């Protein structure tokens, strides 16, 4: 009986390792989003786009925290797929994110 239990545990452990390897191969360890900048943000950064790697289930807020924007982050709007999104939106692998400066003056 003990040998069967040990064998069963070994099989479960091997299946777990296979599962982890499968997830790693599928890129589950992180997501990549393409971030585009416009207006004076792009001019200040010196580039218009950048690919960022994030943890799965990362939000727009998490993304903004990683970016070194030349403006206060409360003064930007974020568009994903052509629609304005709030800071709690969860990002998906392959999302195209546009960071837009808010405001104007006169």
CSV table of N, CA and C in Angstrom, one decimal:
chain,number,residue,atom,x,y,z
A,1,UNK,N,0.8,-1.2,0.0
A,1,UNK,CA,0.0,0.0,0.0
A,1,UNK,C,0.9,1.3,0.0
A,2,UNK,N,1.9,1.3,0.8
A,2,UNK,CA,2.8,2.4,0.9
A,2,UNK,C,3.5,2.7,-0.5
A,3,UNK,N,3.9,1.6,-1.2
A,3,UNK,CA,4.6,1.8,-2.5
A,3,UNK,C,3.6,2.4,-3.5
A,4,UNK,N,2.3,2.0,-3.4
A,4,UNK,CA,1.4,2.6,-4.3
A,4,UNK,C,1.2,4.1,-4.1
A,5,UNK,N,1.2,4.4,-2.8
A,5,UNK,CA,1.0,5.8,-2.4
A,5,UNK,C,2.2,6.7,-2.9
A,6,UNK,N,3.4,6.1,-2.7
A,6,UNK,CA,4.6,6.8,-3.2
A,6,UNK,C,4.6,7.0,-4.7
A,7,UNK,N,4.2,5.9,-5.4
A,7,UNK,CA,4.2,6.0,-6.8
A,7,UNK,C,3.1,7.0,-7.3
A,8,UNK,N,2.0,7.0,-6.7
A,8,UNK,CA,0.9,8.0,-7.0
A,8,UNK,C,1.4,9.4,-6.8
A,9,UNK,N,2.1,9.6,-5.7
A,9,UNK,CA,2.7,11.0,-5.4
A,9,UNK,C,3.7,11.4,-6.4
A,10,UNK,N,4.5,10.4,-6.8
A,10,UNK,CA,5.6,10.7,-7.8
A,10,UNK,C,4.9,11.1,-9.2
A,11,UNK,N,3.8,10.4,-9.5
A,11,UNK,CA,3.1,10.7,-10.8
A,11,UNK,C,2.5,12.1,-10.7
A,12,UNK,N,1.9,12.4,-9.6
A,12,UNK,CA,1.3,13.8,-9.4
A,12,UNK,C,2.4,14.8,-9.5
A,13,UNK,N,3.5,14.6,-8.9
A,13,UNK,CA,4.6,15.6,-9.0
A,13,UNK,C,5.1,15.8,-10.4
A,14,UNK,N,5.3,14.7,-11.1
A,14,UNK,CA,5.7,14.8,-12.5
A,14,UNK,C,4.7,15.5,-13.4
A,15,UNK,N,3.4,15.3,-13.2
A,15,UNK,CA,2.4,16.0,-13.9
A,15,UNK,C,2.4,17.5,-13.6
A,16,UNK,N,2.7,17.8,-12.3
A,16,UNK,CA,2.8,19.2,-11.9
A,16,UNK,C,3.9,19.9,-12.6
A,17,UNK,N,5.1,19.2,-12.7
A,17,UNK,CA,6.2,19.8,-13.4
A,17,UNK,C,5.9,20.0,-14.8
A,18,UNK,N,5.3,19.0,-15.5
A,18,UNK,CA,4.9,19.2,-16.9
A,18,UNK,C,3.9,20.4,-17.1
A,19,UNK,N,3.0,20.6,-16.1
A,19,UNK,CA,2.1,21.7,-16.2
A,19,UNK,C,2.8,23.0,-16.1
A,20,UNK,N,3.8,23.1,-15.2
A,20,UNK,CA,4.5,24.4,-15.0
A,20,UNK,C,5.4,24.6,-16.3
A,21,UNK,N,6.0,23.6,-16.8
A,21,UNK,CA,6.8,23.8,-18.0
A,21,UNK,C,5.9,24.2,-19.2
A,22,UNK,N,4.7,23.7,-19.3
A,22,UNK,CA,3.7,24.1,-20.3
A,22,UNK,C,3.3,25.5,-20.2
A,23,UNK,N,3.0,26.0,-18.9
A,23,UNK,CA,2.7,27.4,-18.7
A,23,UNK,C,3.8,28.3,-19.1
A,24,UNK,N,5.1,27.9,-18.7
A,24,UNK,CA,6.2,28.7,-19.0
A,24,UNK,C,6.4,28.9,-20.5
A,25,UNK,N,6.2,27.7,-21.2
A,25,UNK,CA,6.4,27.8,-22.7
A,25,UNK,C,5.3,28.6,-23.4
A,26,UNK,N,4.1,28.7,-22.8
A,26,UNK,CA,3.0,29.5,-23.3
A,26,UNK,C,3.2,31.0,-22.9
A,27,UNK,N,4.1,31.3,-22.2
A,27,UNK,CA,4.3,32.7,-21.8
A,27,UNK,C,3.4,33.2,-20.7
A,28,UNK,N,2.9,32.3,-19.9
A,28,UNK,CA,2.0,32.7,-18.8
A,28,UNK,C,2.7,33.5,-17.8
A,29,UNK,N,4.0,33.5,-17.8
A,29,UNK,CA,4.8,34.2,-16.7
A,29,UNK,C,4.6,35.7,-16.9
A,30,UNK,N,4.2,36.2,-18.0
A,30,UNK,CA,4.1,37.7,-18.2
A,30,UNK,C,3.3,38.0,-19.4
A,31,UNK,N,3.0,39.3,-19.6
A,31,UNK,CA,2.3,39.8,-20.8
A,31,UNK,C,3.2,40.9,-21.4
A,32,UNK,N,2.9,41.1,-22.6
A,32,UNK,CA,3.6,42.2,-23.3
A,32,UNK,C,2.6,43.2,-23.9
A,33,UNK,N,2.7,44.4,-23.7
A,33,UNK,CA,1.8,45.4,-24.3
A,33,UNK,C,2.7,46.4,-25.0
A,34,UNK,N,2.1,46.9,-26.1
A,34,UNK,CA,2.8,48.0,-26.9
A,34,UNK,C,2.2,49.3,-26.5
A,35,UNK,N,3.1,50.2,-26.0
A,35,UNK,CA,2.6,51.5,-25.5
A,35,UNK,C,3.1,52.6,-26.5
A,36,UNK,N,2.1,53.4,-26.9
A,36,UNK,CA,2.4,54.5,-27.8
A,36,UNK,C,2.1,55.8,-27.1
A,37,UNK,N,3.0,56.8,-27.3
A,37,UNK,CA,2.9,58.1,-26.7
A,37,UNK,C,2.6,59.1,-27.7
A,38,UNK,N,1.9,60.1,-27.3
A,38,UNK,CA,1.6,61.2,-28.3
A,38,UNK,C,1.9,62.6,-27.7
A,39,UNK,N,1.8,63.6,-28.5
A,39,UNK,CA,2.0,64.9,-28.1
A,39,UNK,C,3.3,65.2,-27.4
A,40,UNK,N,3.3,66.1,-26.5
A,40,UNK,CA,4.5,66.5,-25.8
A,40,UNK,C,5.1,65.4,-24.9
A,41,UNK,N,4.3,64.4,-24.6
A,41,UNK,CA,4.9,63.2,-23.9
A,41,UNK,C,5.9,62.5,-24.8
A,42,UNK,N,5.5,62.2,-26.0
A,42,UNK,CA,6.5,61.6,-27.0
A,42,UNK,C,7.7,62.5,-27.2
A,43,UNK,N,7.4,63.8,-27.4
A,43,UNK,CA,8.5,64.7,-27.6
A,43,UNK,C,9.5,64.7,-26.5
A,44,UNK,N,9.0,64.7,-25.2
A,44,UNK,CA,9.9,64.7,-24.1
A,44,UNK,C,10.6,63.4,-23.9
A,45,UNK,N,10.0,62.3,-24.1
A,45,UNK,CA,10.6,61.0,-24.0
A,45,UNK,C,11.7,60.8,-25.1
A,46,UNK,N,11.5,61.3,-26.3
A,46,UNK,CA,12.4,61.1,-27.4
A,46,UNK,C,12.0,59.8,-28.2
A,47,UNK,N,10.9,59.2,-27.9
A,47,UNK,CA,10.4,58.1,-28.7
A,47,UNK,C,8.9,58.0,-28.6
A,48,UNK,N,8.3,57.4,-29.6
A,48,UNK,CA,6.9,57.4,-29.7
A,48,UNK,C,6.2,56.1,-29.2
A,49,UNK,N,7.0,55.0,-29.1
A,49,UNK,CA,6.4,53.7,-28.7
A,49,UNK,C,7.5,52.9,-28.0
A,50,UNK,N,6.9,51.9,-27.2
A,50,UNK,CA,7.8,51.1,-26.4
A,50,UNK,C,7.0,49.8,-26.0
A,51,UNK,N,7.7,48.7,-26.0
A,51,UNK,CA,7.0,47.4,-25.6
A,51,UNK,C,7.4,47.2,-24.1
A,52,UNK,N,6.4,46.9,-23.3
A,52,UNK,CA,6.6,46.7,-21.9
A,52,UNK,C,6.1,45.3,-21.5
A,53,UNK,N,6.9,44.7,-20.6
A,53,UNK,CA,6.5,43.4,-20.1
A,53,UNK,C,6.0,43.6,-18.7
A,54,UNK,N,4.8,43.0,-18.4
A,54,UNK,CA,4.1,43.1,-17.1
A,54,UNK,C,3.7,41.7,-16.6
A,55,UNK,N,3.4,41.7,-15.3
A,55,UNK,CA,2.8,40.5,-14.7
A,55,UNK,C,1.4,40.2,-15.3
A,56,UNK,N,1.0,39.0,-15.4
A,56,UNK,CA,-0.4,38.8,-15.7
A,56,UNK,C,-1.4,39.5,-14.7
A,57,UNK,N,-2.5,39.9,-15.2
A,57,UNK,CA,-3.5,40.7,-14.4
A,57,UNK,C,-3.0,42.0,-14.0
A,58,UNK,N,-2.0,42.6,-14.7
A,58,UNK,CA,-1.6,44.0,-14.4
A,58,UNK,C,-2.7,44.9,-14.9
A,59,UNK,N,-2.8,46.0,-14.3
A,59,UNK,CA,-3.8,47.1,-14.6
A,59,UNK,C,-3.1,48.2,-15.3
A,60,UNK,N,-3.9,49.1,-15.8
A,60,UNK,CA,-3.4,50.4,-16.4
A,60,UNK,C,-2.6,51.1,-15.3
A,61,UNK,N,-3.1,51.1,-14.1
A,61,UNK,CA,-2.4,51.8,-13.0
A,61,UNK,C,-0.9,51.2,-12.8
A,62,UNK,N,-0.8,49.9,-12.9
A,62,UNK,CA,0.5,49.2,-12.8
A,62,UNK,C,1.4,49.7,-14.0
A,63,UNK,N,0.8,49.8,-15.1
A,63,UNK,CA,1.6,50.2,-16.3
A,63,UNK,C,2.1,51.6,-16.1
A,64,UNK,N,1.2,52.5,-15.7
A,64,UNK,CA,1.6,53.9,-15.5
A,64,UNK,C,2.7,54.0,-14.5
A,65,UNK,N,2.6,53.2,-13.4
A,65,UNK,CA,3.7,53.2,-12.4
A,65,UNK,C,5.0,52.9,-12.9
A,66,UNK,N,5.1,52.1,-13.9
A,66,UNK,CA,6.4,51.7,-14.5
A,66,UNK,C,7.0,52.7,-15.5
A,67,UNK,N,6.1,53.5,-16.1
A,67,UNK,CA,6.5,54.4,-17.1
A,67,UNK,C,7.1,55.7,-16.4
A,68,UNK,N,8.2,56.2,-17.0
A,68,UNK,CA,8.8,57.4,-16.5
A,68,UNK,C,8.3,58.6,-17.3
A,69,UNK,N,7.1,59.0,-17.1
A,69,UNK,CA,6.5,60.0,-17.8
A,69,UNK,C,6.9,61.4,-17.4
A,70,UNK,N,7.1,62.3,-18.3
A,70,UNK,CA,7.6,63.7,-17.9
A,70,UNK,C,6.5,64.6,-17.4
A,71,UNK,N,5.3,64.0,-17.1
A,71,UNK,CA,4.2,64.7,-16.6
A,71,UNK,C,3.6,63.9,-15.4
A,72,UNK,N,2.7,64.6,-14.6
A,72,UNK,CA,2.0,63.9,-13.5
A,72,UNK,C,1.1,62.9,-14.2
A,73,UNK,N,1.1,61.7,-13.6
A,73,UNK,CA,0.3,60.6,-14.2
A,73,UNK,C,-1.2,60.9,-14.2
A,74,UNK,N,-1.7,61.8,-13.3
A,74,UNK,CA,-3.1,62.2,-13.3
A,74,UNK,C,-3.5,63.0,-14.4
A,75,UNK,N,-2.5,63.5,-15.2
A,75,UNK,CA,-2.8,64.4,-16.3
A,75,UNK,C,-2.6,63.6,-17.7
A,76,UNK,N,-2.8,62.3,-17.6
A,76,UNK,CA,-2.8,61.5,-18.9
A,76,UNK,C,-4.1,60.7,-19.0
A,77,UNK,N,-4.5,60.5,-20.2
A,77,UNK,CA,-5.6,59.5,-20.5
A,77,UNK,C,-5.0,58.3,-21.2
A,78,UNK,N,-5.7,57.2,-21.0
A,78,UNK,CA,-5.2,55.9,-21.6
A,78,UNK,C,-6.3,55.3,-22.5
A,79,UNK,N,-5.9,55.0,-23.7
A,79,UNK,CA,-6.8,54.4,-24.6
A,79,UNK,C,-6.3,53.0,-25.0
A,80,UNK,N,-7.1,52.0,-24.9
A,80,UNK,CA,-6.8,50.6,-25.3
A,80,UNK,C,-7.8,50.2,-26.4
A,81,UNK,N,-7.3,49.9,-27.6
A,81,UNK,CA,-8.1,49.5,-28.7
A,81,UNK,C,-9.1,50.6,-29.1
A,82,UNK,N,-8.6,51.8,-29.0
A,82,UNK,CA,-9.4,53.0,-29.4
A,82,UNK,C,-10.4,53.4,-28.5
A,83,UNK,N,-10.5,52.9,-27.3
A,83,UNK,CA,-11.5,53.3,-26.3
A,83,UNK,C,-10.8,53.8,-25.0
A,84,UNK,N,-11.2,54.9,-24.4
A,84,UNK,CA,-10.6,55.4,-23.2
A,84,UNK,C,-10.9,54.4,-22.1
A,85,UNK,N,-9.9,54.1,-21.3
A,85,UNK,CA,-10.0,53.2,-20.2
A,85,UNK,C,-9.6,53.8,-18.9
A,86,UNK,N,-10.1,53.3,-17.8
A,86,UNK,CA,-9.7,53.8,-16.5
A,86,UNK,C,-8.5,53.0,-15.9
A,87,UNK,N,-8.0,53.5,-14.8
A,87,UNK,CA,-6.8,52.9,-14.2
A,87,UNK,C,-7.0,51.5,-13.7
A,88,UNK,N,-8.2,51.0,-13.5
A,88,UNK,CA,-8.4,49.7,-13.0
A,88,UNK,C,-8.6,48.6,-14.1
A,89,UNK,N,-8.5,49.0,-15.4
A,89,UNK,CA,-8.6,48.1,-16.5
A,89,UNK,C,-7.5,47.1,-16.5
A,90,UNK,N,-7.8,45.8,-16.6
A,90,UNK,CA,-6.8,44.8,-16.6
A,90,UNK,C,-6.2,44.7,-18.1
A,91,UNK,N,-4.9,44.7,-18.2
A,91,UNK,CA,-4.3,44.6,-19.5
A,91,UNK,C,-4.2,43.2,-19.9
A,92,UNK,N,-4.2,43.0,-21.3
A,92,UNK,CA,-4.1,41.6,-21.8
A,92,UNK,C,-2.8,41.6,-22.7
A,93,UNK,N,-2.3,40.4,-22.9
A,93,UNK,CA,-1.1,40.3,-23.8
A,93,UNK,C,-1.5,40.8,-25.2
A,94,UNK,N,-0.6,41.6,-25.7
A,94,UNK,CA,-0.8,42.1,-27.1
A,94,UNK,C,-1.6,43.4,-27.1
A,95,UNK,N,-2.1,43.9,-26.0
A,95,UNK,CA,-2.8,45.2,-26.0
A,95,UNK,C,-2.0,46.3,-26.6
A,96,UNK,N,-2.7,47.2,-27.4
A,96,UNK,CA,-2.0,48.4,-27.9
A,96,UNK,C,-2.6,49.6,-27.0
A,97,UNK,N,-1.7,50.2,-26.3
A,97,UNK,CA,-2.1,51.2,-25.3
A,97,UNK,C,-1.6,52.5,-25.8
A,98,UNK,N,-2.4,53.5,-25.8
A,98,UNK,CA,-2.1,54.9,-26.2
A,98,UNK,C,-2.1,55.8,-25.0
A,99,UNK,N,-1.0,56.4,-24.7
A,99,UNK,CA,-1.0,57.4,-23.6
A,99,UNK,C,-1.1,58.8,-24.1
A,100,UNK,N,-2.1,59.5,-23.7
A,100,UNK,CA,-2.4,60.8,-24.2
A,100,UNK,C,-2.3,61.9,-23.1
A,101,UNK,N,-1.7,63.0,-23.4
A,101,UNK,CA,-1.7,64.1,-22.5
A,101,UNK,C,-3.0,64.8,-22.4
A,102,UNK,N,-3.5,65.1,-21.2
A,102,UNK,CA,-4.7,65.9,-21.0
A,102,UNK,C,-4.4,67.3,-20.8
A,103,UNK,N,-5.3,68.1,-21.1
A,103,UNK,CA,-5.2,69.5,-20.8
A,103,UNK,C,-4.9,70.4,-22.0
A,104,UNK,N,-4.8,71.6,-21.7
A,104,UNK,CA,-4.6,72.6,-22.7
A,104,UNK,C,-4.4,73.9,-22.0
A,105,UNK,N,-4.3,74.9,-22.7
A,105,UNK,CA,-4.1,76.2,-22.0
A,105,UNK,C,-4.6,77.3,-22.9
A,106,UNK,N,-4.6,78.4,-22.3
A,106,UNK,CA,-5.0,79.5,-23.2
A,106,UNK,C,-4.9,80.8,-22.6
